[in-house]
Structures are given as structure tokens and as C-alpha cells.
Amino acid sequence: MRTVIQRVKYAQVQINGLTVGKIEKGFLILLGINHNDTMKEVKWLANKIKDLRIFEDENDKMNLSLKDVNGEVLIISQFTLYGNCIKGRRPSFIDAAKPELANELYLKFIDEFRSFDIKTETGKFGADMKVELLNDGPVTLIIDTADASIK
């Protein structure tokens, strides 16, 4: 799994002009799923993100987590995170999971966040979405489970 996490003041996602997910202070999580991913990656990644301490404390140090600041999350499925642009001019998506597996793990990832009692909003898997956000900082992080020793 590969994620781009943006600390935001707010974020929202629209489909056909209708807002389907909206959060205030928290994380916009763009989630890409690899064809080798399993529930092991889902659980590891959700816990890692939940516990990230990237909100400022009273001393302006990144020391607080989502729970500490009563933050919210907006989770958007994004297979293009597995777009390989090394060869040619058109990205190859061969490493992205097939839609059936990707949607299943996307939904399980959402369930993990909801089980943490964190307000969790979403886009719609496979839909053409318009995402709006105000990046706070800016703070943007990339986490790839392939780089972690969780296997």
C-alpha cells in the first residue's frame, strides 16, 4: 500500500458536483493498493497513520496525533499512486491491484479508521472525484508499506 498523507485545515471530495465527504482539521489520505497487499498491510498502515504525531503542541513541535487534536480523516482511493513513469510517456499501472481486491482493501482500511473512533469520510471507489483541500504547513508525507519490514 502506498499513501500520500496531507495535514489539512479542511478537505472535501465531490462527485458530479455533490459533496460526498468533508472534514475539518485532520488528514487527507490518498490510498493506493498494490496487487500483493493483504489485511496485514491494511492494519499496519492504518495504525501507523493514526499514531503519526504531526500536529503542533504548545511549543510548536510536531508532537500530537489525530486523537490528540480530535482530527478527522478523508480517505480517497487513488490507483494512480502506483503509476510507473520511468519508461515511455504514459504511466504503467501494472503494480496497482485489480479493482475487486483494491475496493475490498480500501473498504477494510476505512473500517479500520472508523474502529479507532476517528471521524472518517470517504470518496467513492472508481468514481471521477474532485478533491479540494487546504494543506496545513504544508505537511505532506508518503508512506509505502513496501519500505517497511512488516511482511
XYZ file of N, CA and C in Angstrom:
453
model
N 0.857 -1.172 0.000
C 0.000 0.000 0.000
C 0.899 1.230 0.000
N 0.425 2.223 -0.655
C 1.165 3.477 -0.734
C 0.179 4.599 -0.435
N 0.604 5.519 0.431
C -0.266 6.642 0.778
C 0.467 7.958 0.651
N -0.300 8.962 0.320
C 0.125 10.350 0.443
C -0.797 10.936 1.497
N -0.199 11.449 2.563
C -0.954 11.994 3.688
C -0.704 13.492 3.743
N -1.768 14.251 3.715
C -1.635 15.694 3.822
C -2.364 16.163 5.073
N -1.625 16.921 5.894
C -2.259 17.535 7.059
C -3.046 18.724 6.526
N -4.338 18.768 6.861
C -5.202 19.781 6.267
C -5.979 20.574 7.321
N -6.322 21.789 6.943
C -7.266 22.597 7.728
C -8.688 22.149 7.403
N -8.909 21.761 6.122
C -10.165 21.166 5.686
C -9.913 20.438 4.374
N -10.791 19.522 4.045
C -10.754 18.835 2.751
C -12.158 18.354 2.433
N -12.450 18.288 1.149
C -13.733 17.750 0.722
C -13.587 17.094 -0.639
N -14.489 16.178 -0.924
C -14.495 15.489 -2.209
C -15.900 15.584 -2.786
N -15.938 15.871 -4.100
C -17.211 15.978 -4.795
C -17.262 14.987 -5.949
N -18.455 14.482 -6.202
C -18.730 13.634 -7.355
C -19.936 14.237 -8.057
N -19.768 14.553 -9.333
C -20.837 15.185 -10.115
C -21.394 16.429 -9.428
N -20.512 17.227 -8.829
C -20.913 18.476 -8.198
C -21.504 18.331 -6.805
N -21.648 17.103 -6.305
C -22.205 16.878 -4.971
C -21.103 16.496 -4.005
N -21.064 17.147 -2.839
C -20.079 16.824 -1.821
C -20.464 15.498 -1.171
N -19.533 14.528 -1.248
C -19.804 13.206 -0.671
C -18.974 12.946 0.584
N -17.945 13.748 0.815
C -17.131 13.626 2.010
C -16.493 14.964 2.337
N -16.483 15.309 3.621
C -15.957 16.612 4.019
C -15.430 16.519 5.441
N -14.221 17.059 5.670
C -13.649 17.073 7.016
C -13.111 18.461 7.339
N -12.919 18.677 8.614
C -12.202 19.843 9.092
C -10.768 19.387 9.379
N -10.119 19.939 10.371
C -8.732 19.634 10.702
C -8.461 18.136 10.758
N -7.425 17.712 10.039
C -7.086 16.292 10.053
C -6.185 15.908 8.909
N -6.428 14.714 8.345
C -5.617 14.173 7.254
C -6.472 13.895 6.033
N -5.967 14.318 4.889
C -6.446 13.804 3.619
C -5.512 12.655 3.287
N -6.063 11.454 3.119
C -5.261 10.261 2.843
C -5.601 9.761 1.448
N -4.613 9.836 0.554
C -4.752 9.242 -0.777
C -4.160 7.847 -0.663
N -4.929 6.829 -1.030
C -4.545 5.446 -0.791
C -4.446 4.661 -2.092
N -3.247 4.135 -2.352
C -3.030 3.252 -3.488
C -2.803 1.842 -2.985
N -3.354 0.861 -3.696
C -3.274 -0.525 -3.248
C -2.554 -1.362 -4.307
N -1.560 -2.104 -3.851
C -0.732 -2.964 -4.690
C -1.374 -4.344 -4.808
N -1.096 -5.034 -5.884
C -1.690 -6.359 -6.097
C -1.232 -7.396 -5.075
N -0.176 -7.127 -4.307
C 0.295 -8.058 -3.271
C -0.205 -7.703 -1.866
N -0.981 -6.646 -1.729
C -1.415 -6.197 -0.409
C -2.459 -7.128 0.197
N -2.449 -7.163 1.545
C -3.366 -8.009 2.315
C -3.863 -7.207 3.519
N -4.634 -7.876 4.372
C -5.097 -7.240 5.611
C -3.930 -6.860 6.517
N -2.825 -7.548 6.401
C -1.651 -7.209 7.211
C -1.206 -5.781 6.931
N -1.153 -5.417 5.647
C -0.768 -4.045 5.273
C -1.837 -3.045 5.691
N -3.099 -3.419 5.542
C -4.201 -2.539 5.945
C -4.061 -2.160 7.414
N -3.921 -3.146 8.267
C -3.856 -2.900 9.708
C -2.595 -2.123 10.092
N -1.460 -2.517 9.519
C -0.205 -1.833 9.845
C -0.278 -0.365 9.446
N -0.730 -0.106 8.218
C -0.752 1.264 7.707
C -1.762 2.134 8.454
N -2.936 1.610 8.725
C -3.941 2.387 9.457
C -3.416 2.771 10.842
N -2.792 1.829 11.527
C -2.232 2.129 12.849
C -1.086 3.135 12.761
N -0.244 2.997 11.764
C 0.869 3.931 11.584
C 0.352 5.357 11.392
N -0.631 5.513 10.522
C -1.164 6.846 10.239
C -1.893 7.401 11.459
N -2.682 6.563 12.097
C -3.440 7.004 13.289
C -2.506 7.595 14.342
N -1.338 6.991 14.502
C -0.424 7.397 15.568
C 0.624 8.429 15.150
N 0.599 8.856 13.882
C 1.565 9.874 13.449
C 1.406 11.136 14.293
N 2.504 11.633 14.771
C 2.478 12.859 15.583
C 2.997 14.002 14.719
N 2.085 14.598 13.960
C 2.495 15.674 13.050
C 1.658 16.946 13.213
N 0.977 17.048 14.352
C 0.300 18.295 14.708
C 1.119 18.971 15.801
N 1.174 20.304 15.765
C 1.991 21.042 16.728
C 1.394 21.037 18.129
N 2.304 20.940 19.113
C 1.909 21.082 20.511
C 2.055 22.554 20.909
N 1.958 22.829 22.205
C 2.036 24.216 22.692
C 3.404 24.850 22.457
N 4.419 24.050 22.146
C 5.769 24.559 21.857
C 6.087 24.560 20.365
N 5.045 24.447 19.543
C 5.185 24.426 18.087
C 6.047 23.271 17.578
N 6.067 22.174 18.303
C 6.767 20.955 17.885
C 5.740 19.953 17.366
N 6.066 19.245 16.281
C 5.178 18.197 15.787
C 5.208 17.061 16.801
N 4.174 17.027 17.641
C 4.179 16.097 18.755
C 2.802 15.515 19.060
N 1.776 15.909 18.292
C 0.416 15.480 18.594
C -0.164 14.643 17.454
N -0.982 13.663 17.816
C -1.607 12.767 16.838
C -3.023 13.241 16.505
N -3.666 12.525 15.592
C -5.066 12.807 15.246
C -5.959 12.810 16.478
N -5.818 11.782 17.319
C -6.644 11.686 18.525
C -6.410 12.880 19.450
N -5.133 13.288 19.568
C -4.789 14.396 20.463
C -5.465 15.701 20.067
N -5.697 15.881 18.756
C -6.283 17.137 18.277
C -7.728 16.960 17.813
N -8.306 15.769 18.099
C -9.661 15.457 17.654
C -9.785 15.626 16.140
N -8.766 15.133 15.429
C -8.720 15.267 13.982
C -9.626 14.281 13.269
N -9.844 14.569 12.000
C -10.708 13.776 11.145
C -9.900 13.295 9.940
N -10.425 12.296 9.216
C -9.741 11.836 8.015
C -10.712 11.755 6.845
N -10.166 12.068 5.674
C -10.858 11.879 4.406
C -9.987 10.927 3.602
N -10.531 9.748 3.281
C -9.768 8.701 2.600
C -10.262 8.575 1.163
N -9.323 8.738 0.231
C -9.630 8.687 -1.199
C -8.809 7.572 -1.837
N -9.466 6.671 -2.535
C -8.774 5.622 -3.272
C -8.097 6.251 -4.495
N -6.809 5.907 -4.702
C -6.086 6.506 -5.816
C -5.074 5.526 -6.406
N -5.544 4.756 -7.388
C -4.673 3.747 -8.000
C -3.491 4.374 -8.717
N -3.606 5.649 -9.098
C -2.510 6.301 -9.827
C -1.249 6.457 -8.986
N -1.334 6.219 -7.675
C -0.120 6.236 -6.851
C 0.828 5.116 -7.255
N 0.308 4.119 -7.965
C 1.155 3.040 -8.476
C 1.477 3.221 -9.956
N 1.317 4.430 -10.460
C 1.690 4.715 -11.840
C 3.205 4.784 -11.970
N 3.771 3.924 -12.797
C 5.215 3.913 -13.031
C 5.489 4.709 -14.298
N 6.258 5.784 -14.153
C 6.519 6.706 -15.260
C 7.959 6.627 -15.761
N 8.696 5.604 -15.375
C 10.109 5.511 -15.730
C 10.300 5.335 -17.240
N 9.521 4.452 -17.844
C 9.656 4.201 -19.283
C 8.497 4.836 -20.032
N 8.798 5.353 -21.203
C 7.758 5.908 -22.052
C 7.166 7.186 -21.507
N 6.032 7.549 -22.080
C 5.370 8.801 -21.705
C 4.009 8.588 -21.045
N 3.562 7.343 -21.060
C 2.288 7.039 -20.433
C 2.553 6.124 -19.244
N 2.013 6.437 -18.073
C 2.269 5.611 -16.884
C 1.774 4.179 -17.058
N 2.497 3.254 -16.458
C 2.075 1.862 -16.391
C 1.499 1.628 -15.000
N 0.369 0.957 -14.943
C -0.295 0.699 -13.661
C -0.274 -0.780 -13.315
N 0.709 -1.483 -13.810
C 0.799 -2.933 -13.626
C 0.911 -3.335 -12.152
N 1.456 -2.452 -11.300
C 1.606 -2.775 -9.880
C 0.356 -2.480 -9.052
N -0.604 -1.776 -9.633
C -1.844 -1.486 -8.914
C -2.709 -2.743 -8.843
N -3.407 -2.901 -7.730
C -4.303 -4.045 -7.553
C -5.467 -3.958 -8.532
N -5.994 -5.109 -8.915
C -7.219 -5.162 -9.719
C -8.358 -4.563 -8.888
N -9.361 -3.994 -9.548
C -10.437 -3.294 -8.818
C -11.103 -4.108 -7.705
N -11.311 -5.401 -7.911
C -12.004 -6.197 -6.883
C -11.209 -6.214 -5.578
N -9.912 -6.509 -5.673
C -9.060 -6.541 -4.476
C -8.884 -5.138 -3.910
N -8.649 -4.175 -4.785
C -8.422 -2.804 -4.329
C -9.627 -2.269 -3.556
N -10.828 -2.471 -4.074
C -12.021 -1.978 -3.394
C -12.205 -2.676 -2.051
N -11.975 -3.984 -2.022
C -12.104 -4.733 -0.765
C -11.159 -4.186 0.307
N -9.896 -3.968 -0.047
C -8.925 -3.475 0.943
C -9.151 -1.998 1.273
N -9.605 -1.228 0.314
C -9.971 0.178 0.563
C -11.073 0.242 1.631
N -12.101 -0.571 1.480
C -13.199 -0.585 2.455
C -12.731 -1.057 3.827
N -11.840 -2.024 3.861
C -11.303 -2.507 5.138
C -10.437 -1.434 5.804
N -9.687 -0.670 5.004
C -8.887 0.434 5.532
C -9.797 1.487 6.170
N -10.889 1.803 5.510
C -11.878 2.743 6.056
C -12.440 2.195 7.372
N -12.797 0.919 7.387
C -13.319 0.296 8.609
C -12.318 0.384 9.759
N -11.036 0.198 9.458
C -10.005 0.310 10.497
C -10.051 1.690 11.134
N -10.105 2.748 10.313
C -10.138 4.095 10.872
C -11.407 4.336 11.678
N -12.506 3.842 11.208
C -13.753 4.014 11.963
C -13.687 3.278 13.290
N -12.978 2.151 13.336
C -12.846 1.394 14.585
C -12.001 2.152 15.614
N -11.208 3.122 15.168
C -10.404 3.947 16.086
C -11.234 5.078 16.684
N -12.504 5.168 16.301
C -13.382 6.250 16.749
C -12.869 7.609 16.264
N -12.418 7.616 15.007
C -11.988 8.850 14.342
C -13.001 9.130 13.254
N -13.511 10.381 13.202
C -14.453 10.726 12.140
C -13.779 10.447 10.806
N -14.427 9.604 9.988
C -13.847 9.151 8.734
C -14.831 9.377 7.601
N -14.404 10.183 6.643
C -15.190 10.441 5.444
C -14.459 9.813 4.261
N -15.175 9.605 3.159
C -14.569 8.935 2.014
C -15.052 9.525 0.702
N -14.324 9.145 -0.330
C -14.796 9.346 -1.683
C -15.567 8.101 -2.081
N -15.627 7.828 -3.391
C -16.291 6.621 -3.896
C -15.312 5.909 -4.804
N -15.067 4.658 -4.504
C -14.106 3.873 -5.259
C -14.454 3.896 -6.746
N -13.463 4.213 -7.562
C -13.627 4.179 -9.010
C -14.323 5.379 -9.627
N -14.800 6.290 -8.809
C -15.523 7.449 -9.340
C -14.553 8.542 -9.791
N -15.043 9.397 -10.666
C -14.306 10.603 -11.053
C -14.595 11.637 -9.957
N -13.577 11.956 -9.164
C -13.766 12.811 -7.994
C -12.991 14.107 -8.128
N -13.513 15.130 -7.520
C -12.832 16.420 -7.416
C -12.531 16.634 -5.936
N -11.244 16.766 -5.617
C -10.818 16.892 -4.222
C -10.301 18.304 -3.988
N -10.799 18.922 -2.937
C -10.371 20.268 -2.556
C -9.815 20.193 -1.145
N -8.701 20.894 -0.902
C -8.110 20.877 0.427
C -7.336 22.152 0.674
N -7.115 22.414 1.951
C -6.196 23.458 2.373
C -5.119 22.761 3.183
N -3.958 22.549 2.544
C -2.837 21.870 3.192
C -2.323 22.769 4.300
N -2.126 22.203 5.469
C -1.701 22.940 6.657
C -0.211 22.731 6.870
N 0.562 23.763 6.630
C 2.006 23.684 6.867
C 2.820 24.287 5.728
N 2.883 23.680 4.593
C 2.287 22.410 4.220
C 3.029 21.224 4.833
N 2.260 20.212 5.203
C 2.826 18.948 5.675
C 2.253 17.853 4.788
N 3.130 17.185 4.057
C 2.752 16.088 3.175
C 3.759 14.967 3.351
N 3.258 13.763 3.620
C 4.116 12.599 3.845
C 3.715 11.467 2.914
N 4.683 10.640 2.565
C 4.429 9.441 1.774
C 4.847 8.234 2.617
N 3.959 7.265 2.709
C 4.292 6.014 3.395
C 3.991 4.879 2.423
N 4.964 4.007 2.244
C 4.818 2.855 1.373
C 5.137 1.612 2.195
N 4.190 0.695 2.293
C 4.420 -0.491 3.106
C 5.546 -1.352 2.547
N 5.856 -1.201 1.266
C 6.974 -1.957 0.700
C 8.301 -1.548 1.336
N 8.350 -0.328 1.870
C 9.579 0.162 2.528
C 9.672 -0.280 3.985
N 8.580 -0.816 4.520
C 8.536 -1.222 5.928
C 8.809 -2.718 6.044
N 9.288 -3.118 7.167
C 9.553 -4.550 7.381
C 8.371 -5.177 8.119
N 7.225 -5.248 7.434
C 6.014 -5.796 8.051
C 5.642 -7.149 7.486
N 6.349 -7.618 6.499
C 5.971 -8.868 5.805
C 6.114 -10.069 6.678
